[in-house]
């Protein structure tokens, strides 16, 4: 909404309407009103408009396309990001549209053909890019806090590019300021129409991804009321699926947008918006296995996008599959890479499933902690319209986070409970590349939808299914011997697994015996030179560790570490299991518990 008097704005609206009519626009049953319940302009029906009746027609000459902009604002050279033969970057199409608006408003002024349209554009906007410091506080701890800075920096980069490409004779530097560029970009974010709203035909006609459409861009948003576009040789007609009564506002669905998108692009939110979501980024670029994991993602037909959007009622369909790949170890990746003849996710195993869910829970609980800790710095009340919009968004983000975490806790608890039952029943849910037989239970999703008032990680799972240092207490002889051995925990776990393997009464004996045929890739170094290069040093170190322990341990604790069960080959095998089957159960963000690290054999 601009800052001029209502009488002045009404005069400019009349001039704009006359300009539309003079240049071939047709809208006999439509009027533009200066002021709605939302405080801005709106488009209304003067008389009843029937279903599918064309209520407006805009000739092509009144549509601002990229071609119009390029014909007006001549630039020197090409944007840096565009290389010969590549598709033109949509960001630079927007840059050209923005430069056109600046040129027409500040350079051409009264001489601009588009002046009546430029004059009715708002001078002030209410997106977070225009929030003051107090209003921005309501976005602290939310994805929008970072989105605002990302968008601002993106606009600054585009502005710097524009300064390099646009001759000062076309747009003087005192006009091509960042403030004016921000104004023009906000006009586009709040008023332009993207190709996904144009049903394809207009895109083909204009070869553009985005256009400005005078008159139609003055309709306000209302969900599930899309405008129908009818493309003609000389222009574009508009109609609605349902009838519009006289005096009723003509509205348009701006698209399937979350409240973050609506707030960032238009400056408003829709209370209880079913499309609202929490945005997270999965950044695994620093993972040393990133290239191998991206190959697995590609083979599974999964997108590489780091951006994921979580709604309160559902997870993105690709989120858990991507996380399963992210948590895979080098061993998982090696064996999956050897077997490309089956569905990669036919059965990933409980270990991978739990690690994926633990990772997601950790990420979301960390986000929730940041969100809740930011409450202390919030203003006491949302006293401005901008702050009230931000508060709607903020409240919604908190609800989405809490409900998603709760649902994940229910599912996580169900999976751990099932793991306990599988373990107690002597079954397993190993990945098929580790165990060649048929799994007793291939399902990896939650088995129950029951609610719980107080959900915590299953103590039974961490106490009985996982093999941890606490498990040593089940074997008193080993426990007493281990207290006299000065080695790190992984070595003790390796020794304990070999002890489990030789003691049929151990709770983990049956599960471990199923892994008799498992070989860590390091044991295949003689068959594969690439594997040898990757694991050769590890193989030598583990062999040296064995030689430092034996036969000394056998001499001192012969009943605990008999030589025939603690050979170097068996020590290497058990060390590979410790390395490959590790699971870390993270603590709850709000609890004082410590993480539990152990070996998951099922």
Coordinates of C-alpha atoms in Angstrom, one line a residue:
X1 CA 0.0 0.0 0.0
X2 CA 1.5 3.4 -1.0
X3 CA 1.8 6.4 1.2
X4 CA -0.2 8.9 -0.9
X5 CA -3.7 10.3 -0.2
X6 CA -6.8 8.2 -0.9
X7 CA -8.0 10.9 -3.4
X8 CA -4.7 10.8 -5.3
X9 CA -4.8 7.0 -5.4
X10 CA -8.4 7.0 -6.6
X11 CA -7.5 9.4 -9.4
X12 CA -4.6 7.2 -10.5
X13 CA -6.8 4.1 -10.4
X14 CA -9.2 5.9 -12.8
X15 CA -6.3 6.8 -15.1
X16 CA -5.2 3.2 -15.0
X17 CA -8.6 1.9 -15.9
X18 CA -8.8 4.3 -18.8
X19 CA -5.4 3.3 -20.0
X20 CA -6.4 -0.4 -19.9
X21 CA -9.6 0.3 -21.9
X22 CA -7.8 2.6 -24.4
X23 CA -5.3 -0.1 -25.2
X24 CA -7.7 -2.9 -25.8
X25 CA -8.4 -4.4 -22.4
X26 CA -12.1 -5.5 -21.9
X27 CA -13.7 -6.0 -18.5
X28 CA -17.3 -4.6 -18.7
X29 CA -18.5 -6.5 -15.6
X30 CA -15.5 -5.6 -13.4
X31 CA -14.5 -2.7 -11.2
X32 CA -11.4 -1.9 -9.2
X33 CA -12.1 -0.7 -5.7
X34 CA -9.7 1.4 -3.6
X35 CA -9.8 -0.5 -0.3
X36 CA -11.0 -3.9 1.0
X37 CA -11.3 -5.5 4.4
X38 CA -7.6 -6.2 4.0
X39 CA -6.8 -2.5 3.5
X40 CA -5.7 -2.8 -0.2
X41 CA -7.3 -2.6 -3.6
X42 CA -9.5 -5.3 -4.9
X43 CA -11.3 -6.4 -8.0
X44 CA -15.1 -6.8 -7.8
X45 CA -18.0 -7.9 -10.0
X46 CA -20.4 -5.1 -11.1
X47 CA -23.0 -7.7 -12.0
X48 CA -23.4 -11.4 -11.9
X49 CA -20.6 -13.3 -13.8
X50 CA -21.6 -16.8 -14.9
X51 CA -19.5 -19.9 -14.5
X52 CA -16.8 -20.0 -17.2
X53 CA -17.9 -16.6 -18.5
X54 CA -14.9 -14.5 -19.6
X55 CA -14.9 -11.5 -17.2
X56 CA -11.6 -9.9 -18.5
X57 CA -9.5 -9.8 -21.6
X58 CA -5.9 -8.4 -21.6
X59 CA -4.2 -7.9 -25.0
X60 CA -0.6 -9.1 -25.4
X61 CA 0.5 -5.5 -25.7
X62 CA -0.4 -4.9 -22.0
X63 CA 1.5 -7.9 -20.7
X64 CA 5.1 -7.2 -19.5
X65 CA 7.3 -10.0 -20.6
X66 CA 11.0 -10.6 -20.7
X67 CA 11.0 -9.5 -24.4
X68 CA 9.5 -6.2 -23.5
X69 CA 12.1 -5.7 -20.8
X70 CA 15.0 -6.7 -23.1
X71 CA 13.8 -4.4 -25.8
X72 CA 13.7 -1.5 -23.4
X73 CA 16.7 -2.1 -21.0
X74 CA 19.8 -2.9 -23.1
X75 CA 22.6 -4.5 -21.2
X76 CA 26.2 -5.0 -22.1
X77 CA 27.5 -8.6 -22.1
X78 CA 25.7 -11.6 -20.4
X79 CA 25.2 -12.5 -16.8
X80 CA 28.2 -14.4 -15.4
X81 CA 26.1 -17.5 -14.5
X82 CA 25.0 -18.0 -18.1
X83 CA 27.2 -20.0 -20.4
X84 CA 26.8 -20.5 -24.1
X85 CA 24.3 -23.2 -24.8
X86 CA 22.8 -23.1 -21.3
X87 CA 19.2 -22.3 -20.6
X88 CA 18.8 -18.6 -19.4
X89 CA 18.8 -18.5 -15.7
X90 CA 15.3 -17.5 -14.3
X91 CA 16.9 -15.2 -11.8
X92 CA 18.2 -13.1 -14.6
X93 CA 14.8 -13.0 -16.2
X94 CA 13.6 -11.6 -12.9
X95 CA 16.5 -9.2 -12.8
X96 CA 15.5 -7.9 -16.3
X97 CA 11.9 -7.4 -15.2
X98 CA 13.1 -5.5 -12.1
X99 CA 15.4 -3.3 -14.2
X100 CA 12.5 -2.6 -16.5
X101 CA 10.3 -1.4 -13.6
X102 CA 13.1 0.8 -12.3
X103 CA 13.7 2.2 -15.8
X104 CA 10.0 3.0 -16.4
X105 CA 9.4 4.5 -12.9
X106 CA 12.6 6.5 -12.4
X107 CA 14.0 7.2 -15.9
X108 CA 11.1 7.4 -18.3
X109 CA 8.6 8.8 -15.7
X110 CA 5.9 10.8 -17.5
X111 CA 7.1 9.6 -20.9
X112 CA 6.6 5.9 -20.1
X113 CA 3.8 4.0 -21.9
X114 CA 3.5 2.0 -18.7
X115 CA 3.1 5.0 -16.4
X116 CA -0.6 4.4 -15.5
X117 CA 0.4 0.9 -14.4
X118 CA 3.6 1.9 -12.6
X119 CA 1.6 4.6 -10.7
X120 CA -0.8 2.1 -9.1
X121 CA 2.0 -0.2 -7.9
X122 CA 2.6 0.0 -4.2
X123 CA 5.5 2.1 -2.9
X124 CA 5.7 0.1 0.4
X125 CA 5.4 -3.6 1.0
X126 CA 5.1 -5.8 4.1
X127 CA 7.3 -8.8 3.4
X128 CA 10.0 -9.6 6.0
X129 CA 12.5 -7.9 3.8
X130 CA 10.8 -4.7 4.8
X131 CA 10.3 -5.6 8.5
X132 CA 11.9 -3.4 11.2
X133 CA 14.2 -4.9 13.9
X134 CA 11.3 -5.5 16.4
X135 CA 9.2 -7.2 13.8
X136 CA 12.0 -9.4 12.7
X137 CA 12.4 -10.7 16.3
X138 CA 9.2 -12.8 15.8
X139 CA 11.0 -14.8 13.1
X140 CA 13.9 -15.8 15.4
X141 CA 14.4 -19.5 15.5
X142 CA 12.3 -20.2 12.5
X143 CA 13.3 -21.1 8.9
X144 CA 12.2 -17.7 7.8
X145 CA 14.9 -16.0 9.9
X146 CA 17.5 -17.5 7.6
X147 CA 15.3 -17.3 4.4
X148 CA 15.1 -13.5 4.8
X149 CA 18.9 -13.1 4.9
X150 CA 19.4 -15.6 2.0
X151 CA 16.8 -13.7 -0.1
X152 CA 18.3 -10.3 0.8
X153 CA 21.8 -11.5 -0.1
X154 CA 20.5 -13.0 -3.3
X155 CA 19.0 -9.7 -4.3
X156 CA 22.2 -7.9 -3.4
X157 CA 24.1 -10.3 -5.7
X158 CA 21.7 -9.6 -8.5
X159 CA 21.9 -5.9 -7.9
X160 CA 25.7 -6.1 -8.1
X161 CA 25.4 -8.0 -11.4
X162 CA 22.9 -5.4 -12.7
X163 CA 25.4 -2.6 -11.9
X164 CA 28.0 -4.4 -14.0
X165 CA 25.7 -5.1 -17.0
X166 CA 23.5 -2.0 -17.3
X167 CA 25.2 1.1 -18.8
X168 CA 24.7 4.3 -16.7
X169 CA 23.3 5.9 -19.8
X170 CA 20.4 3.5 -19.6
X171 CA 19.8 3.6 -15.8
X172 CA 21.9 6.2 -13.8
X173 CA 23.6 4.9 -10.7
X174 CA 21.7 7.2 -8.4
X175 CA 18.5 5.5 -9.7
X176 CA 19.9 1.9 -9.8
X177 CA 20.2 1.7 -6.0
X178 CA 19.6 -1.4 -3.9
X179 CA 16.5 0.2 -2.3
X180 CA 14.9 0.7 -5.7
X181 CA 16.0 -2.8 -6.8
X182 CA 14.4 -4.3 -3.7
X183 CA 11.2 -2.4 -4.4
X184 CA 11.1 -3.8 -8.0
X185 CA 11.9 -7.4 -6.8
X186 CA 9.1 -7.2 -4.3
X187 CA 6.7 -6.0 -7.0
X188 CA 7.6 -9.2 -8.8
X189 CA 7.3 -11.5 -5.9
X190 CA 3.9 -10.2 -5.0
X191 CA 2.3 -9.5 -8.4
X192 CA 4.0 -11.6 -11.2
X193 CA 2.6 -14.8 -12.6
X194 CA 4.9 -17.8 -12.9
X195 CA 4.6 -20.4 -15.6
X196 CA 3.1 -23.0 -13.3
X197 CA 0.0 -20.8 -13.1
X198 CA -0.4 -20.2 -16.8
X199 CA -1.4 -23.7 -17.9
X200 CA 1.5 -23.8 -20.3
X201 CA 0.0 -21.9 -23.3
X202 CA 1.2 -18.4 -22.2
X203 CA 4.7 -19.7 -21.6
X204 CA 4.9 -21.0 -25.1
X205 CA 3.5 -17.8 -26.5
X206 CA 5.9 -15.5 -24.6
X207 CA 8.8 -17.9 -24.0
X208 CA 8.8 -16.6 -20.4
X209 CA 8.8 -18.1 -17.0
X210 CA 7.3 -15.0 -15.4
X211 CA 5.1 -12.1 -16.6
X212 CA 3.3 -9.0 -15.1
X213 CA -0.4 -8.9 -16.0
X214 CA -2.0 -5.6 -15.2
X215 CA -5.5 -5.8 -13.7
X216 CA -5.3 -9.6 -12.9
X217 CA -2.4 -8.8 -10.5
X218 CA -4.8 -6.8 -8.4
X219 CA -6.9 -9.8 -7.4
X220 CA -6.5 -10.9 -3.8
X221 CA -5.6 -14.5 -2.8
X222 CA -8.2 -17.0 -1.8
X223 CA -7.5 -20.8 -1.7
X224 CA -9.0 -23.1 -4.3
X225 CA -10.3 -20.3 -6.5
X226 CA -7.9 -20.5 -9.5
X227 CA -8.4 -18.3 -12.5
X228 CA -8.8 -20.0 -15.9
X229 CA -6.6 -18.6 -18.6
X230 CA -7.8 -18.6 -22.2
X231 CA -5.0 -17.9 -24.7
X232 CA -6.0 -16.1 -27.9
X233 CA -3.9 -14.8 -30.8
X234 CA -4.3 -11.2 -29.6
X235 CA -4.4 -11.6 -25.8
X236 CA -5.5 -13.6 -22.7
X237 CA -9.0 -14.0 -21.4
X238 CA -9.9 -14.9 -17.8
X239 CA -12.8 -16.7 -16.2
X240 CA -13.7 -18.7 -13.0
X241 CA -15.1 -22.2 -12.6
X242 CA -17.9 -20.9 -10.4
X243 CA -20.3 -18.0 -10.8
X244 CA -19.5 -14.6 -9.1
X245 CA -22.4 -12.6 -7.8
X246 CA -22.7 -8.8 -8.2
X247 CA -20.7 -7.0 -5.6
X248 CA -18.6 -10.1 -4.8
X249 CA -14.9 -9.9 -4.9
X250 CA -13.1 -11.6 -7.7
X251 CA -10.2 -13.5 -6.2
X252 CA -7.5 -15.8 -7.3
X253 CA -5.6 -18.8 -5.9
X254 CA -1.9 -17.7 -5.8
X255 CA -0.9 -21.4 -5.9
X256 CA 0.0 -24.2 -3.5
X257 CA 1.9 -22.0 -1.1
X258 CA 2.9 -22.4 2.5
X259 CA 2.6 -19.5 4.9
X260 CA 6.4 -19.0 4.7
X261 CA 6.0 -18.5 0.9
X262 CA 3.0 -16.2 1.3
X263 CA 4.7 -14.1 3.9
X264 CA 8.0 -13.9 2.1
X265 CA 6.4 -13.1 -1.3
X266 CA 3.3 -11.2 -0.5
X267 CA 3.4 -10.1 3.2
X268 CA 0.5 -12.1 4.6
X269 CA -0.3 -15.5 6.1
X270 CA -3.4 -17.7 6.0
X271 CA -4.4 -18.9 9.5
X272 CA -4.4 -22.7 9.7
X273 CA -2.9 -23.0 6.2
X274 CA -2.9 -26.8 5.4
X275 CA 0.0 -26.2 3.0
X276 CA 2.3 -24.8 5.7
X277 CA 5.5 -26.6 6.4
X278 CA 8.8 -26.6 8.2
X279 CA 11.8 -26.2 5.9
X280 CA 15.0 -28.1 6.7
X281 CA 18.2 -28.5 4.7
X282 CA 20.0 -31.8 4.6
X283 CA 23.6 -30.7 4.2
X284 CA 25.8 -33.7 3.7
X285 CA 28.3 -32.0 1.4
X286 CA 31.1 -32.5 3.9
X287 CA 30.5 -36.3 4.2
X288 CA 33.6 -38.0 2.8
X289 CA 31.2 -40.6 1.3
X290 CA 29.1 -38.0 -0.5
X291 CA 29.9 -39.1 -4.0
X292 CA 29.1 -42.7 -3.4
X293 CA 25.8 -41.7 -1.6
X294 CA 24.8 -39.5 -4.5
X295 CA 25.3 -42.4 -6.9
X296 CA 23.0 -44.5 -4.7
X297 CA 20.4 -41.8 -4.6
X298 CA 20.5 -41.5 -8.4
X299 CA 20.3 -45.3 -8.8
X300 CA 17.2 -45.3 -6.5
X301 CA 15.6 -42.5 -8.4
X302 CA 15.8 -40.1 -5.5
X303 CA 16.4 -36.3 -5.8
X304 CA 19.6 -34.8 -4.7
X305 CA 17.9 -31.7 -3.4
X306 CA 18.9 -30.8 0.2
X307 CA 15.6 -29.0 0.8
X308 CA 12.9 -30.8 2.5
X309 CA 9.5 -29.4 3.5
X310 CA 7.7 -31.1 6.5
X311 CA 4.0 -30.7 7.0
X312 CA 2.3 -31.4 10.3
X313 CA 0.4 -34.4 9.0
X314 CA 3.1 -36.0 6.8
X315 CA 6.7 -36.3 5.9
X316 CA 8.0 -35.6 2.4
X317 CA 7.8 -38.9 0.5
X318 CA 11.6 -38.8 -0.2
X319 CA 12.8 -37.7 3.2
X320 CA 13.3 -41.1 4.9
X321 CA 14.7 -42.8 1.8
X322 CA 17.3 -40.0 1.5
X323 CA 18.1 -40.2 5.2
X324 CA 18.6 -44.0 4.9
X325 CA 21.3 -43.3 2.3
X326 CA 22.8 -40.5 4.4
X327 CA 23.3 -42.7 7.4
X328 CA 24.8 -45.6 5.4
X329 CA 28.3 -46.6 6.3
X330 CA 31.1 -47.3 3.9
X331 CA 30.3 -51.0 4.3
X332 CA 26.6 -50.5 3.4
X333 CA 27.6 -48.5 0.3
X334 CA 30.2 -51.1 -0.7
X335 CA 27.7 -54.0 -0.7
X336 CA 24.8 -52.0 -2.1
X337 CA 27.1 -50.9 -4.9
X338 CA 27.9 -54.6 -5.7
X339 CA 24.2 -55.5 -6.1
X340 CA 22.2 -53.4 -8.5
X341 CA 19.8 -56.0 -9.5
X342 CA 17.1 -55.4 -6.9
X343 CA 15.2 -52.6 -5.2
X344 CA 17.7 -50.8 -3.1
X345 CA 15.1 -50.2 -0.4
X346 CA 13.4 -53.6 -0.5
X347 CA 14.8 -54.1 2.9
X348 CA 17.2 -51.8 4.5
X349 CA 17.3 -53.4 7.9
X350 CA 16.4 -52.1 11.3
X351 CA 19.9 -50.7 12.0
X352 CA 19.7 -48.3 9.0
X353 CA 16.0 -47.5 9.6
X354 CA 16.7 -46.6 13.2
X355 CA 19.8 -44.5 12.3
X356 CA 17.8 -42.6 9.7
X357 CA 15.0 -41.9 12.2
X358 CA 17.4 -41.0 15.0
X359 CA 19.1 -38.5 12.7
X360 CA 15.8 -36.9 11.7
X361 CA 14.7 -36.7 15.3
X362 CA 18.0 -35.2 16.3
X363 CA 17.7 -32.5 13.6
X364 CA 14.1 -31.6 14.5
X365 CA 14.7 -31.6 18.2
X366 CA 17.7 -29.3 17.7
X367 CA 15.5 -27.0 15.6
X368 CA 12.8 -27.1 18.3
X369 CA 15.3 -26.2 21.0
X370 CA 16.5 -23.2 19.0
X371 CA 12.9 -22.2 18.4
X372 CA 11.9 -22.4 22.0
X373 CA 15.0 -20.7 23.3
X374 CA 14.3 -17.7 21.0
X375 CA 11.0 -17.0 22.9
X376 CA 12.9 -15.2 25.6
X377 CA 13.9 -12.3 23.3
X378 CA 10.4 -11.8 21.7
X379 CA 8.5 -8.5 22.2
X380 CA 5.7 -8.7 24.7
X381 CA 3.0 -8.1 22.0
X382 CA 2.7 -8.1 18.3
X383 CA 1.6 -4.5 17.9
X384 CA 2.0 -4.0 14.2
X385 CA 0.4 -5.7 11.2
X386 CA 3.8 -7.1 10.2
X387 CA 4.4 -8.5 13.7
X388 CA 1.0 -10.1 13.7
X389 CA 1.6 -11.8 10.4
X390 CA 5.0 -13.1 11.7
X391 CA 3.3 -14.3 14.9
X392 CA 0.8 -16.4 12.9
X393 CA 3.7 -17.9 11.0
X394 CA 5.7 -18.5 14.2
X395 CA 2.9 -20.2 16.0
X396 CA 2.3 -22.5 13.1
X397 CA 6.0 -23.4 12.9
X398 CA 6.0 -24.4 16.5
X399 CA 2.9 -26.6 16.1
X400 CA 4.4 -28.3 13.0
X401 CA 7.7 -29.1 14.8
X402 CA 6.0 -30.4 18.0
X403 CA 3.5 -32.6 16.2
X404 CA 6.1 -34.0 13.8
X405 CA 8.5 -34.9 16.6
X406 CA 5.6 -36.5 18.6
X407 CA 4.6 -38.7 15.6
X408 CA 8.2 -39.6 15.0
X409 CA 8.6 -40.6 18.6
X410 CA 5.6 -42.9 18.3
X411 CA 7.0 -44.5 15.2
X412 CA 10.5 -44.8 16.7
X413 CA 9.2 -46.4 19.8
X414 CA 7.2 -48.9 17.7
X415 CA 10.3 -49.8 15.7
X416 CA 12.4 -50.3 18.8
X417 CA 9.7 -52.4 20.4
X418 CA 9.5 -54.6 17.3
X419 CA 13.3 -54.9 17.4
X420 CA 13.0 -56.2 20.9
X421 CA 10.4 -58.8 19.9
X422 CA 12.4 -59.8 16.9
X423 CA 15.5 -60.2 19.1
X424 CA 13.6 -62.2 21.8
X425 CA 12.1 -64.4 19.2
X426 CA 15.4 -65.3 17.6
X427 CA 14.6 -63.4 14.3
X428 CA 16.3 -60.7 12.5
X429 CA 15.8 -57.8 10.1
X430 CA 19.2 -57.6 8.5
X431 CA 19.7 -55.9 5.1
X432 CA 19.5 -58.6 2.4
X433 CA 23.1 -57.9 1.3
X434 CA 24.3 -58.9 4.8
X435 CA 22.1 -61.9 5.2
X436 CA 21.2 -64.0 2.1
X437 CA 18.1 -65.6 3.5
X438 CA 14.6 -64.3 3.8
X439 CA 13.9 -61.8 6.6
X440 CA 11.3 -62.7 9.2
X441 CA 9.8 -59.2 8.9
X442 CA 10.6 -56.8 6.1
X443 CA 8.4 -54.0 7.2
X444 CA 10.2 -50.9 8.5
X445 CA 7.4 -48.5 9.2
X446 CA 5.5 -48.1 12.5
X447 CA 3.2 -51.0 13.5
X448 CA 1.0 -49.0 15.8
X449 CA -0.8 -45.6 15.8
X450 CA -1.5 -45.6 19.5
X451 CA -0.9 -42.4 21.4
X452 CA 1.4 -42.1 24.4
X453 CA 1.4 -39.4 27.0
X454 CA 5.1 -39.7 27.7
X455 CA 7.3 -41.2 25.1
X456 CA 11.0 -42.0 25.6
X457 CA 13.5 -44.2 23.8
X458 CA 12.9 -47.9 24.7
X459 CA 15.2 -48.8 27.6
X460 CA 14.6 -52.4 26.7
X461 CA 16.1 -51.8 23.3
X462 CA 19.3 -50.1 24.6
X463 CA 19.6 -52.5 27.5
X464 CA 19.0 -55.8 25.7
X465 CA 19.2 -55.5 21.9
X466 CA 22.2 -53.3 21.6
X467 CA 25.6 -54.6 22.5
X468 CA 27.3 -52.0 24.7
X469 CA 29.9 -51.8 27.4
X470 CA 27.0 -52.3 29.8
X471 CA 26.4 -55.7 28.2
X472 CA 29.7 -56.9 29.7
X473 CA 27.8 -57.4 33.0
X474 CA 26.0 -60.4 31.5
X475 CA 29.3 -62.2 31.5
X476 CA 31.0 -61.9 34.9
X477 CA 34.2 -63.6 33.9
X478 CA 34.6 -61.3 30.9
X479 CA 33.7 -58.2 33.0
X480 CA 36.4 -59.0 35.6
X481 CA 39.0 -59.6 32.8
X482 CA 38.0 -56.4 30.9
X483 CA 38.6 -54.3 33.9
X484 CA 42.3 -55.2 33.8
X485 CA 42.7 -54.6 30.0
X486 CA 43.8 -51.1 29.1
X487 CA 42.3 -50.7 25.6
X488 CA 39.7 -48.5 24.1
X489 CA 36.0 -49.4 24.1
X490 CA 35.9 -50.6 20.4
X491 CA 38.6 -53.2 21.2
X492 CA 36.7 -54.4 24.3
X493 CA 33.5 -54.7 22.2
X494 CA 35.4 -56.8 19.6
X495 CA 36.7 -59.1 22.4
X496 CA 33.2 -59.3 23.9
X497 CA 31.6 -60.3 20.5
X498 CA 34.1 -63.1 20.2
X499 CA 33.2 -64.2 23.7
X500 CA 29.5 -64.1 22.8
X501 CA 30.2 -66.1 19.7
X502 CA 31.7 -68.9 21.8
X503 CA 29.1 -68.9 24.6
X504 CA 25.7 -70.3 23.4
X505 CA 24.0 -69.1 26.5
X506 CA 24.7 -65.4 25.7
X507 CA 21.6 -63.4 24.7
X508 CA 23.3 -62.2 21.5
X509 CA 24.8 -65.6 20.5
X510 CA 22.1 -66.5 17.9
X511 CA 22.1 -63.0 16.4
X512 CA 25.9 -63.0 16.1
X513 CA 26.0 -66.5 14.5
X514 CA 23.8 -65.3 11.7
X515 CA 26.7 -63.0 10.8
X516 CA 29.2 -65.8 10.4
X517 CA 29.4 -65.2 6.6
X518 CA 29.6 -61.4 6.9
X519 CA 32.9 -59.9 5.7
X520 CA 33.8 -56.3 6.2
X521 CA 35.3 -55.0 2.9
X522 CA 38.7 -54.8 4.5
X523 CA 38.8 -58.6 4.4
X524 CA 38.4 -58.5 0.7
X525 CA 41.5 -56.4 0.0
X526 CA 43.3 -59.3 -1.6
X527 CA 40.5 -59.7 -4.1
X528 CA 40.0 -56.0 -4.9
X529 CA 42.9 -53.6 -5.2
X530 CA 40.6 -50.5 -4.7
X531 CA 39.4 -52.0 -1.4
X532 CA 43.0 -52.7 -0.5
X533 CA 43.9 -49.1 -0.9
X534 CA 40.9 -47.9 1.1
X535 CA 41.2 -50.4 4.0
X536 CA 44.8 -51.6 3.9
X537 CA 46.0 -49.3 6.8
X538 CA 42.9 -50.3 8.9
X539 CA 43.6 -54.0 8.3
X540 CA 47.2 -53.6 9.4
X541 CA 46.3 -51.6 12.6
X542 CA 43.7 -54.2 13.7
X543 CA 46.1 -57.0 13.0
X544 CA 48.8 -55.2 15.1
X545 CA 46.2 -54.7 17.9
X546 CA 45.5 -58.4 17.9
X547 CA 49.2 -59.3 18.1
X548 CA 49.6 -56.9 21.0
X549 CA 46.9 -58.7 23.0
X550 CA 47.5 -62.3 22.1
X551 CA 48.8 -64.7 23.3
X552 CA 49.1 -62.5 26.4
X553 CA 45.4 -62.4 27.2
X554 CA 45.2 -66.2 26.8
X555 CA 48.1 -66.7 29.1
X556 CA 46.4 -64.6 31.9
X557 CA 42.7 -65.4 31.3
X558 CA 42.8 -68.7 29.5
X559 CA 39.2 -69.6 30.3
X560 CA 37.9 -66.2 29.0
X561 CA 40.1 -65.9 25.9
X562 CA 40.9 -69.4 24.6
X563 CA 43.3 -69.2 21.7
X564 CA 41.1 -71.1 19.2
X565 CA 38.3 -68.5 19.5
X566 CA 40.5 -65.4 19.4
X567 CA 42.6 -66.0 16.3
X568 CA 43.6 -63.0 14.1
X569 CA 41.0 -63.9 11.5
X570 CA 38.2 -64.0 14.0
X571 CA 39.5 -60.8 15.6
X572 CA 39.4 -59.1 12.2
X573 CA 35.9 -60.4 11.6
X574 CA 34.5 -59.2 14.9
X575 CA 36.3 -55.8 14.5
X576 CA 34.5 -55.4 11.1
X577 CA 31.1 -56.0 12.8
X578 CA 31.9 -53.4 15.5
X579 CA 32.8 -51.0 12.7
X580 CA 29.8 -51.7 10.4
X581 CA 26.9 -52.3 12.9
X582 CA 27.3 -49.3 15.2
X583 CA 24.2 -47.4 16.2
X584 CA 24.0 -44.3 18.3
X585 CA 20.7 -43.6 20.1
X586 CA 20.6 -39.9 20.7
X587 CA 19.3 -38.3 23.9
X588 CA 16.1 -36.3 23.9
X589 CA 16.8 -32.6 23.5
X590 CA 14.9 -31.8 26.7
X591 CA 16.3 -34.6 28.8
X592 CA 19.5 -34.9 30.7
X593 CA 20.2 -38.3 29.3
X594 CA 23.4 -39.2 27.4
X595 CA 23.5 -40.8 24.0
X596 CA 23.8 -44.6 23.9
X597 CA 26.3 -46.1 21.5
X598 CA 26.2 -49.8 20.7
X599 CA 26.2 -52.6 18.1
X600 CA 22.9 -53.6 16.6
X601 CA 23.1 -57.2 15.4
X602 CA 19.6 -57.6 14.0

